[in-house]
Amino acid sequence: SLPHLETVLARLQPSELLLPDFFLKTPDLYELFQTFKKRLTPLSSSRFDEQNGLERLKELYGVDTLEAYGDFK
């Protein structure tokens, strides 16, 4: 829930928050993140896509499959 997220973020005091840019287009989330606006790094939603993430990991490790690293689901 949003109140719980706000409490957790206040407790953790992150130095940077990476989040999908669409979060700032949602009124409730926009209000929540205004407290942290100097720490926000909005990124394209594709950066949070599961398939894109798996492909980036394979590229990073220079492998064709991630089977040796376990199940990412």
mmCIF file of N, CA, C and O in Angstrom:
data_model
loop_
_atom_site.group_PDB
_atom_site.id
_atom_site.type_symbol
_atom_site.label_atom_id
_atom_site.label_comp_id
_atom_site.label_asym_id
_atom_site.label_seq_id
_atom_site.Cartn_x
_atom_site.Cartn_y
_atom_site.Cartn_z
ATOM 1 N N SER A 1 0.839 -1.190 0.000
ATOM 2 C CA SER A 1 0.000 0.000 0.000
ATOM 3 C C SER A 1 0.880 1.248 0.000
ATOM 4 O O SER A 1 2.025 1.223 0.451
ATOM 5 N N LEU A 2 0.332 2.337 -0.476
ATOM 6 C CA LEU A 2 1.102 3.572 -0.572
ATOM 7 C C LEU A 2 1.570 4.099 0.787
ATOM 8 O O LEU A 2 2.727 4.504 0.909
ATOM 9 N N PRO A 3 0.721 4.094 1.810
ATOM 10 C CA PRO A 3 1.223 4.564 3.117
ATOM 11 C C PRO A 3 2.393 3.707 3.619
ATOM 12 O O PRO A 3 3.347 4.239 4.193
ATOM 13 N N HIS A 4 2.331 2.414 3.388
ATOM 14 C CA HIS A 4 3.422 1.531 3.815
ATOM 15 C C HIS A 4 4.702 1.839 3.027
ATOM 16 O O HIS A 4 5.790 1.903 3.593
ATOM 17 N N LEU A 5 4.566 2.052 1.724
ATOM 18 C CA LEU A 5 5.719 2.390 0.891
ATOM 19 C C LEU A 5 6.347 3.697 1.357
ATOM 20 O O LEU A 5 7.568 3.812 1.466
ATOM 21 N N GLU A 6 5.528 4.664 1.654
ATOM 22 C CA GLU A 6 6.034 5.952 2.128
ATOM 23 C C GLU A 6 6.798 5.786 3.438
ATOM 24 O O GLU A 6 7.883 6.358 3.614
ATOM 25 N N THR A 7 6.289 4.973 4.335
ATOM 26 C CA THR A 7 6.948 4.708 5.617
ATOM 27 C C THR A 7 8.290 4.019 5.402
ATOM 28 O O THR A 7 9.301 4.384 6.006
ATOM 29 N N VAL A 8 8.311 3.023 4.528
ATOM 30 C CA VAL A 8 9.542 2.279 4.258
ATOM 31 C C VAL A 8 10.587 3.199 3.627
ATOM 32 O O VAL A 8 11.755 3.190 4.027
ATOM 33 N N LEU A 9 10.194 4.005 2.660
ATOM 34 C CA LEU A 9 11.137 4.915 2.019
ATOM 35 C C LEU A 9 11.677 5.945 3.010
ATOM 36 O O LEU A 9 12.863 6.269 2.998
ATOM 37 N N ALA A 10 10.824 6.437 3.886
ATOM 38 C CA ALA A 10 11.270 7.404 4.901
ATOM 39 C C ALA A 10 12.267 6.755 5.852
ATOM 40 O O ALA A 10 13.249 7.375 6.258
ATOM 41 N N ARG A 11 12.040 5.510 6.188
ATOM 42 C CA ARG A 11 12.940 4.800 7.097
ATOM 43 C C ARG A 11 14.280 4.506 6.434
ATOM 44 O O ARG A 11 15.338 4.682 7.023
ATOM 45 N N LEU A 12 14.256 4.097 5.171
ATOM 46 C CA LEU A 12 15.486 3.730 4.463
ATOM 47 C C LEU A 12 16.298 4.939 4.003
ATOM 48 O O LEU A 12 17.508 4.848 3.856
ATOM 49 N N GLN A 13 15.622 6.047 3.726
ATOM 50 C CA GLN A 13 16.278 7.249 3.207
ATOM 51 C C GLN A 13 17.252 6.928 2.063
ATOM 52 O O GLN A 13 18.458 7.172 2.166
ATOM 53 N N PRO A 14 16.749 6.366 0.959
ATOM 54 C CA PRO A 14 17.625 6.006 -0.156
ATOM 55 C C PRO A 14 18.290 7.239 -0.761
ATOM 56 O O PRO A 14 17.702 8.318 -0.793
ATOM 57 N N SER A 15 19.516 7.075 -1.228
ATOM 58 C CA SER A 15 20.210 8.189 -1.870
ATOM 59 C C SER A 15 19.782 8.331 -3.334
ATOM 60 O O SER A 15 19.971 9.384 -3.930
ATOM 61 N N GLU A 16 19.230 7.256 -3.895
ATOM 62 C CA GLU A 16 18.725 7.300 -5.264
ATOM 63 C C GLU A 16 17.585 6.307 -5.404
ATOM 64 O O GLU A 16 17.607 5.230 -4.819
ATOM 65 N N LEU A 17 16.579 6.699 -6.164
ATOM 66 C CA LEU A 17 15.451 5.819 -6.468
ATOM 67 C C LEU A 17 15.327 5.698 -7.979
ATOM 68 O O LEU A 17 15.107 6.689 -8.672
ATOM 69 N N LEU A 18 15.499 4.489 -8.484
ATOM 70 C CA LEU A 18 15.279 4.203 -9.902
ATOM 71 C C LEU A 18 13.862 3.701 -10.042
ATOM 72 O O LEU A 18 13.469 2.750 -9.367
ATOM 73 N N LEU A 19 13.097 4.328 -10.917
ATOM 74 C CA LEU A 19 11.712 3.903 -11.083
ATOM 75 C C LEU A 19 11.242 4.131 -12.495
ATOM 76 O O LEU A 19 11.794 4.972 -13.206
ATOM 77 N N PRO A 20 10.231 3.339 -12.899
ATOM 78 C CA PRO A 20 9.700 3.520 -14.259
ATOM 79 C C PRO A 20 9.080 4.910 -14.385
ATOM 80 O O PRO A 20 8.413 5.388 -13.459
ATOM 81 N N ASP A 21 9.290 5.566 -15.506
ATOM 82 C CA ASP A 21 8.791 6.923 -15.687
ATOM 83 C C ASP A 21 7.277 7.039 -15.540
ATOM 84 O O ASP A 21 6.772 8.068 -15.113
ATOM 85 N N PHE A 22 6.542 5.961 -15.814
ATOM 86 C CA PHE A 22 5.082 6.042 -15.700
ATOM 87 C C PHE A 22 4.627 6.208 -14.255
ATOM 88 O O PHE A 22 3.505 6.647 -14.000
ATOM 89 N N PHE A 23 5.489 5.888 -13.277
ATOM 90 C CA PHE A 23 5.122 6.094 -11.876
ATOM 91 C C PHE A 23 4.817 7.571 -11.613
ATOM 92 O O PHE A 23 3.955 7.887 -10.807
ATOM 93 N N LEU A 24 5.528 8.446 -12.276
ATOM 94 C CA LEU A 24 5.326 9.870 -12.052
ATOM 95 C C LEU A 24 4.100 10.409 -12.787
ATOM 96 O O LEU A 24 3.722 11.562 -12.594
ATOM 97 N N LYS A 25 3.478 9.573 -13.600
ATOM 98 C CA LYS A 25 2.252 9.961 -14.292
ATOM 99 C C LYS A 25 1.019 9.498 -13.539
ATOM 100 O O LYS A 25 -0.098 9.810 -13.934
ATOM 101 N N THR A 26 1.232 8.756 -12.444
ATOM 102 C CA THR A 26 0.132 8.283 -11.605
ATOM 103 C C THR A 26 0.001 9.268 -10.440
ATOM 104 O O THR A 26 0.952 9.422 -9.665
ATOM 105 N N PRO A 27 -1.135 9.957 -10.306
ATOM 106 C CA PRO A 27 -1.257 11.018 -9.307
ATOM 107 C C PRO A 27 -0.831 10.629 -7.882
ATOM 108 O O PRO A 27 -0.088 11.375 -7.250
ATOM 109 N N ASP A 28 -1.271 9.481 -7.386
ATOM 110 C CA ASP A 28 -0.919 9.087 -6.022
ATOM 111 C C ASP A 28 0.585 8.858 -5.878
ATOM 112 O O ASP A 28 1.194 9.250 -4.880
ATOM 113 N N LEU A 29 1.182 8.212 -6.863
ATOM 114 C CA LEU A 29 2.615 7.956 -6.808
ATOM 115 C C LEU A 29 3.408 9.239 -7.014
ATOM 116 O O LEU A 29 4.452 9.447 -6.386
ATOM 117 N N TYR A 30 2.904 10.123 -7.866
ATOM 118 C CA TYR A 30 3.567 11.403 -8.090
ATOM 119 C C TYR A 30 3.675 12.157 -6.770
ATOM 120 O O TYR A 30 4.735 12.675 -6.424
ATOM 121 N N GLU A 31 2.586 12.204 -6.032
ATOM 122 C CA GLU A 31 2.584 12.887 -4.729
ATOM 123 C C GLU A 31 3.565 12.232 -3.768
ATOM 124 O O GLU A 31 4.310 12.921 -3.079
ATOM 125 N N LEU A 32 3.554 10.925 -3.708
ATOM 126 C CA LEU A 32 4.447 10.201 -2.810
ATOM 127 C C LEU A 32 5.909 10.507 -3.118
ATOM 128 O O LEU A 32 6.703 10.797 -2.219
ATOM 129 N N PHE A 33 6.277 10.485 -4.379
ATOM 130 C CA PHE A 33 7.672 10.642 -4.764
ATOM 131 C C PHE A 33 8.147 12.096 -4.764
ATOM 132 O O PHE A 33 9.338 12.345 -4.906
ATOM 133 N N GLN A 34 7.259 13.067 -4.573
ATOM 134 C CA GLN A 34 7.680 14.463 -4.508
ATOM 135 C C GLN A 34 8.626 14.697 -3.328
ATOM 136 O O GLN A 34 9.532 15.515 -3.401
ATOM 137 N N THR A 35 8.449 13.954 -2.264
ATOM 138 C CA THR A 35 9.333 14.057 -1.107
ATOM 139 C C THR A 35 10.762 13.676 -1.480
ATOM 140 O O THR A 35 11.722 14.182 -0.908
ATOM 141 N N PHE A 36 10.900 12.792 -2.452
ATOM 142 C CA PHE A 36 12.200 12.256 -2.850
ATOM 143 C C PHE A 36 12.653 12.768 -4.221
ATOM 144 O O PHE A 36 13.547 12.186 -4.823
ATOM 145 N N LYS A 37 12.054 13.851 -4.714
ATOM 146 C CA LYS A 37 12.281 14.252 -6.113
ATOM 147 C C LYS A 37 13.749 14.517 -6.455
ATOM 148 O O LYS A 37 14.157 14.304 -7.584
ATOM 149 N N LYS A 38 14.560 14.941 -5.508
ATOM 150 C CA LYS A 38 15.971 15.173 -5.803
ATOM 151 C C LYS A 38 16.742 13.858 -5.938
ATOM 152 O O LYS A 38 17.860 13.843 -6.429
ATOM 153 N N ARG A 39 16.131 12.776 -5.513
ATOM 154 C CA ARG A 39 16.792 11.464 -5.541
ATOM 155 C C ARG A 39 16.248 10.559 -6.644
ATOM 156 O O ARG A 39 16.685 9.426 -6.792
ATOM 157 N N LEU A 40 15.280 11.041 -7.393
ATOM 158 C CA LEU A 40 14.620 10.222 -8.407
ATOM 159 C C LEU A 40 15.417 10.140 -9.699
ATOM 160 O O LEU A 40 15.959 11.134 -10.170
ATOM 161 N N THR A 41 15.446 8.950 -10.240
ATOM 162 C CA THR A 41 15.977 8.730 -11.578
ATOM 163 C C THR A 41 14.920 7.943 -12.351
ATOM 164 O O THR A 41 14.862 6.726 -12.275
ATOM 165 N N PRO A 42 14.022 8.663 -13.037
ATOM 166 C CA PRO A 42 13.020 7.967 -13.836
ATOM 167 C C PRO A 42 13.680 7.354 -15.074
ATOM 168 O O PRO A 42 14.513 7.979 -15.714
ATOM 169 N N LEU A 43 13.318 6.121 -15.348
ATOM 170 C CA LEU A 43 13.849 5.403 -16.509
ATOM 171 C C LEU A 43 12.701 4.887 -17.357
ATOM 172 O O LEU A 43 11.592 4.685 -16.863
ATOM 173 N N SER A 44 12.993 4.626 -18.603
ATOM 174 C CA SER A 44 12.007 4.046 -19.503
ATOM 175 C C SER A 44 11.478 2.739 -18.915
ATOM 176 O O SER A 44 12.229 1.966 -18.317
ATOM 177 N N SER A 45 10.217 2.492 -19.101
ATOM 178 C CA SER A 45 9.596 1.267 -18.584
ATOM 179 C C SER A 45 10.265 0.010 -19.126
ATOM 180 O O SER A 45 10.279 -1.028 -18.470
ATOM 181 N N SER A 46 10.861 0.100 -20.302
ATOM 182 C CA SER A 46 11.533 -1.073 -20.879
ATOM 183 C C SER A 46 12.704 -1.529 -20.014
ATOM 184 O O SER A 46 13.099 -2.683 -20.059
ATOM 185 N N ARG A 47 13.275 -0.637 -19.214
ATOM 186 C CA ARG A 47 14.380 -1.011 -18.331
ATOM 187 C C ARG A 47 13.922 -1.944 -17.210
ATOM 188 O O ARG A 47 14.725 -2.582 -16.554
ATOM 189 N N PHE A 48 12.620 -2.020 -16.984
ATOM 190 C CA PHE A 48 12.063 -2.852 -15.918
ATOM 191 C C PHE A 48 11.327 -4.078 -16.460
ATOM 192 O O PHE A 48 10.713 -4.813 -15.711
ATOM 193 N N ASP A 49 11.415 -4.272 -17.762
ATOM 194 C CA ASP A 49 10.779 -5.400 -18.426
ATOM 195 C C ASP A 49 11.562 -6.682 -18.137
ATOM 196 O O ASP A 49 12.794 -6.709 -18.271
ATOM 197 N N GLU A 50 10.863 -7.744 -17.747
ATOM 198 C CA GLU A 50 11.518 -9.004 -17.389
ATOM 199 C C GLU A 50 12.353 -9.572 -18.532
ATOM 200 O O GLU A 50 13.522 -9.934 -18.344
ATOM 201 N N GLN A 51 11.799 -9.653 -19.712
ATOM 202 C CA GLN A 51 12.525 -10.234 -20.849
ATOM 203 C C GLN A 51 13.753 -9.401 -21.190
ATOM 204 O O GLN A 51 14.829 -9.925 -21.449
ATOM 205 N N ASN A 52 13.595 -8.104 -21.175
ATOM 206 C CA ASN A 52 14.720 -7.208 -21.436
ATOM 207 C C ASN A 52 15.821 -7.426 -20.390
ATOM 208 O O ASN A 52 17.001 -7.467 -20.724
ATOM 209 N N GLY A 53 15.438 -7.583 -19.137
ATOM 210 C CA GLY A 53 16.402 -7.829 -18.075
ATOM 211 C C GLY A 53 17.168 -9.127 -18.270
ATOM 212 O O GLY A 53 18.381 -9.185 -18.072
ATOM 213 N N LEU A 54 16.454 -10.169 -18.661
ATOM 214 C CA LEU A 54 17.103 -11.454 -18.904
ATOM 215 C C LEU A 54 18.104 -11.355 -20.058
ATOM 216 O O LEU A 54 19.209 -11.889 -19.986
ATOM 217 N N GLU A 55 17.711 -10.659 -21.120
ATOM 218 C CA GLU A 55 18.608 -10.486 -22.265
ATOM 219 C C GLU A 55 19.846 -9.676 -21.873
ATOM 220 O O GLU A 55 20.964 -9.983 -22.287
ATOM 221 N N ARG A 56 19.662 -8.674 -21.045
ATOM 222 C CA ARG A 56 20.799 -7.855 -20.600
ATOM 223 C C ARG A 56 21.753 -8.674 -19.742
ATOM 224 O O ARG A 56 22.969 -8.515 -19.820
ATOM 225 N N LEU A 57 21.217 -9.548 -18.883
ATOM 226 C CA LEU A 57 22.077 -10.416 -18.069
ATOM 227 C C LEU A 57 22.893 -11.369 -18.939
ATOM 228 O O LEU A 57 24.085 -11.572 -18.697
ATOM 229 N N LYS A 58 22.239 -11.958 -19.945
ATOM 230 C CA LYS A 58 22.961 -12.866 -20.846
ATOM 231 C C LYS A 58 24.078 -12.123 -21.566
ATOM 232 O O LYS A 58 25.196 -12.636 -21.692
ATOM 233 N N GLU A 59 23.807 -10.914 -21.996
ATOM 234 C CA GLU A 59 24.826 -10.108 -22.664
ATOM 235 C C GLU A 59 25.959 -9.758 -21.694
ATOM 236 O O GLU A 59 27.136 -9.858 -22.038
ATOM 237 N N LEU A 60 25.606 -9.379 -20.486
ATOM 238 C CA LEU A 60 26.609 -9.009 -19.482
ATOM 239 C C LEU A 60 27.557 -10.157 -19.168
ATOM 240 O O LEU A 60 28.777 -9.974 -19.085
ATOM 241 N N TYR A 61 26.999 -11.367 -19.021
ATOM 242 C CA TYR A 61 27.813 -12.528 -18.678
ATOM 243 C C TYR A 61 28.343 -13.276 -19.899
ATOM 244 O O TYR A 61 29.075 -14.259 -19.758
ATOM 245 N N GLY A 62 27.966 -12.838 -21.083
ATOM 246 C CA GLY A 62 28.476 -13.463 -22.302
ATOM 247 C C GLY A 62 28.027 -14.901 -22.463
ATOM 248 O O GLY A 62 28.817 -15.748 -22.892
ATOM 249 N N VAL A 63 26.763 -15.166 -22.124
ATOM 250 C CA VAL A 63 26.231 -16.522 -22.204
ATOM 251 C C VAL A 63 24.977 -16.534 -23.087
ATOM 252 O O VAL A 63 24.353 -15.500 -23.324
ATOM 253 N N ASP A 64 24.629 -17.737 -23.557
ATOM 254 C CA ASP A 64 23.421 -17.887 -24.364
ATOM 255 C C ASP A 64 22.212 -18.218 -23.507
ATOM 256 O O ASP A 64 21.075 -18.061 -23.942
ATOM 257 N N THR A 65 22.451 -18.717 -22.303
ATOM 258 C CA THR A 65 21.372 -19.106 -21.408
ATOM 259 C C THR A 65 21.771 -18.780 -19.972
ATOM 260 O O THR A 65 22.958 -18.745 -19.634
ATOM 261 N N LEU A 66 20.777 -18.565 -19.141
ATOM 262 C CA LEU A 66 21.024 -18.268 -17.723
ATOM 263 C C LEU A 66 20.742 -19.464 -16.824
ATOM 264 O O LEU A 66 20.716 -19.330 -15.608
ATOM 265 N N GLU A 67 20.563 -20.639 -17.402
ATOM 266 C CA GLU A 67 20.203 -21.829 -16.638
ATOM 267 C C GLU A 67 21.185 -22.124 -15.495
ATOM 268 O O GLU A 67 20.782 -22.529 -14.410
ATOM 269 N N ALA A 68 22.461 -21.900 -15.723
ATOM 270 C CA ALA A 68 23.470 -22.185 -14.695
ATOM 271 C C ALA A 68 23.358 -21.247 -13.495
ATOM 272 O O ALA A 68 23.879 -21.541 -12.423
ATOM 273 N N TYR A 69 22.634 -20.149 -13.642
ATOM 274 C CA TYR A 69 22.500 -19.161 -12.570
ATOM 275 C C TYR A 69 21.217 -19.305 -11.759
ATOM 276 O O TYR A 69 20.967 -18.532 -10.853
ATOM 277 N N GLY A 70 20.414 -20.292 -12.088
ATOM 278 C CA GLY A 70 19.175 -20.517 -11.341
ATOM 279 C C GLY A 70 17.953 -20.005 -12.070
ATOM 280 O O GLY A 70 18.020 -19.548 -13.214
ATOM 281 N N ASP A 71 16.840 -20.057 -11.382
ATOM 282 C CA ASP A 71 15.550 -19.657 -11.931
ATOM 283 C C ASP A 71 15.259 -18.203 -11.528
ATOM 284 O O ASP A 71 15.231 -17.885 -10.347
ATOM 285 N N PHE A 72 15.019 -17.353 -12.507
ATOM 286 C CA PHE A 72 14.756 -15.945 -12.236
ATOM 287 C C PHE A 72 13.267 -15.611 -12.179
ATOM 288 O O PHE A 72 12.898 -14.451 -12.166
ATOM 289 N N LYS A 73 12.437 -16.605 -12.115
ATOM 290 C CA LYS A 73 10.985 -16.344 -12.099
ATOM 291 C C LYS A 73 10.411 -16.516 -10.739
ATOM 292 O O LYS A 73 10.831 -17.103 -9.867
#
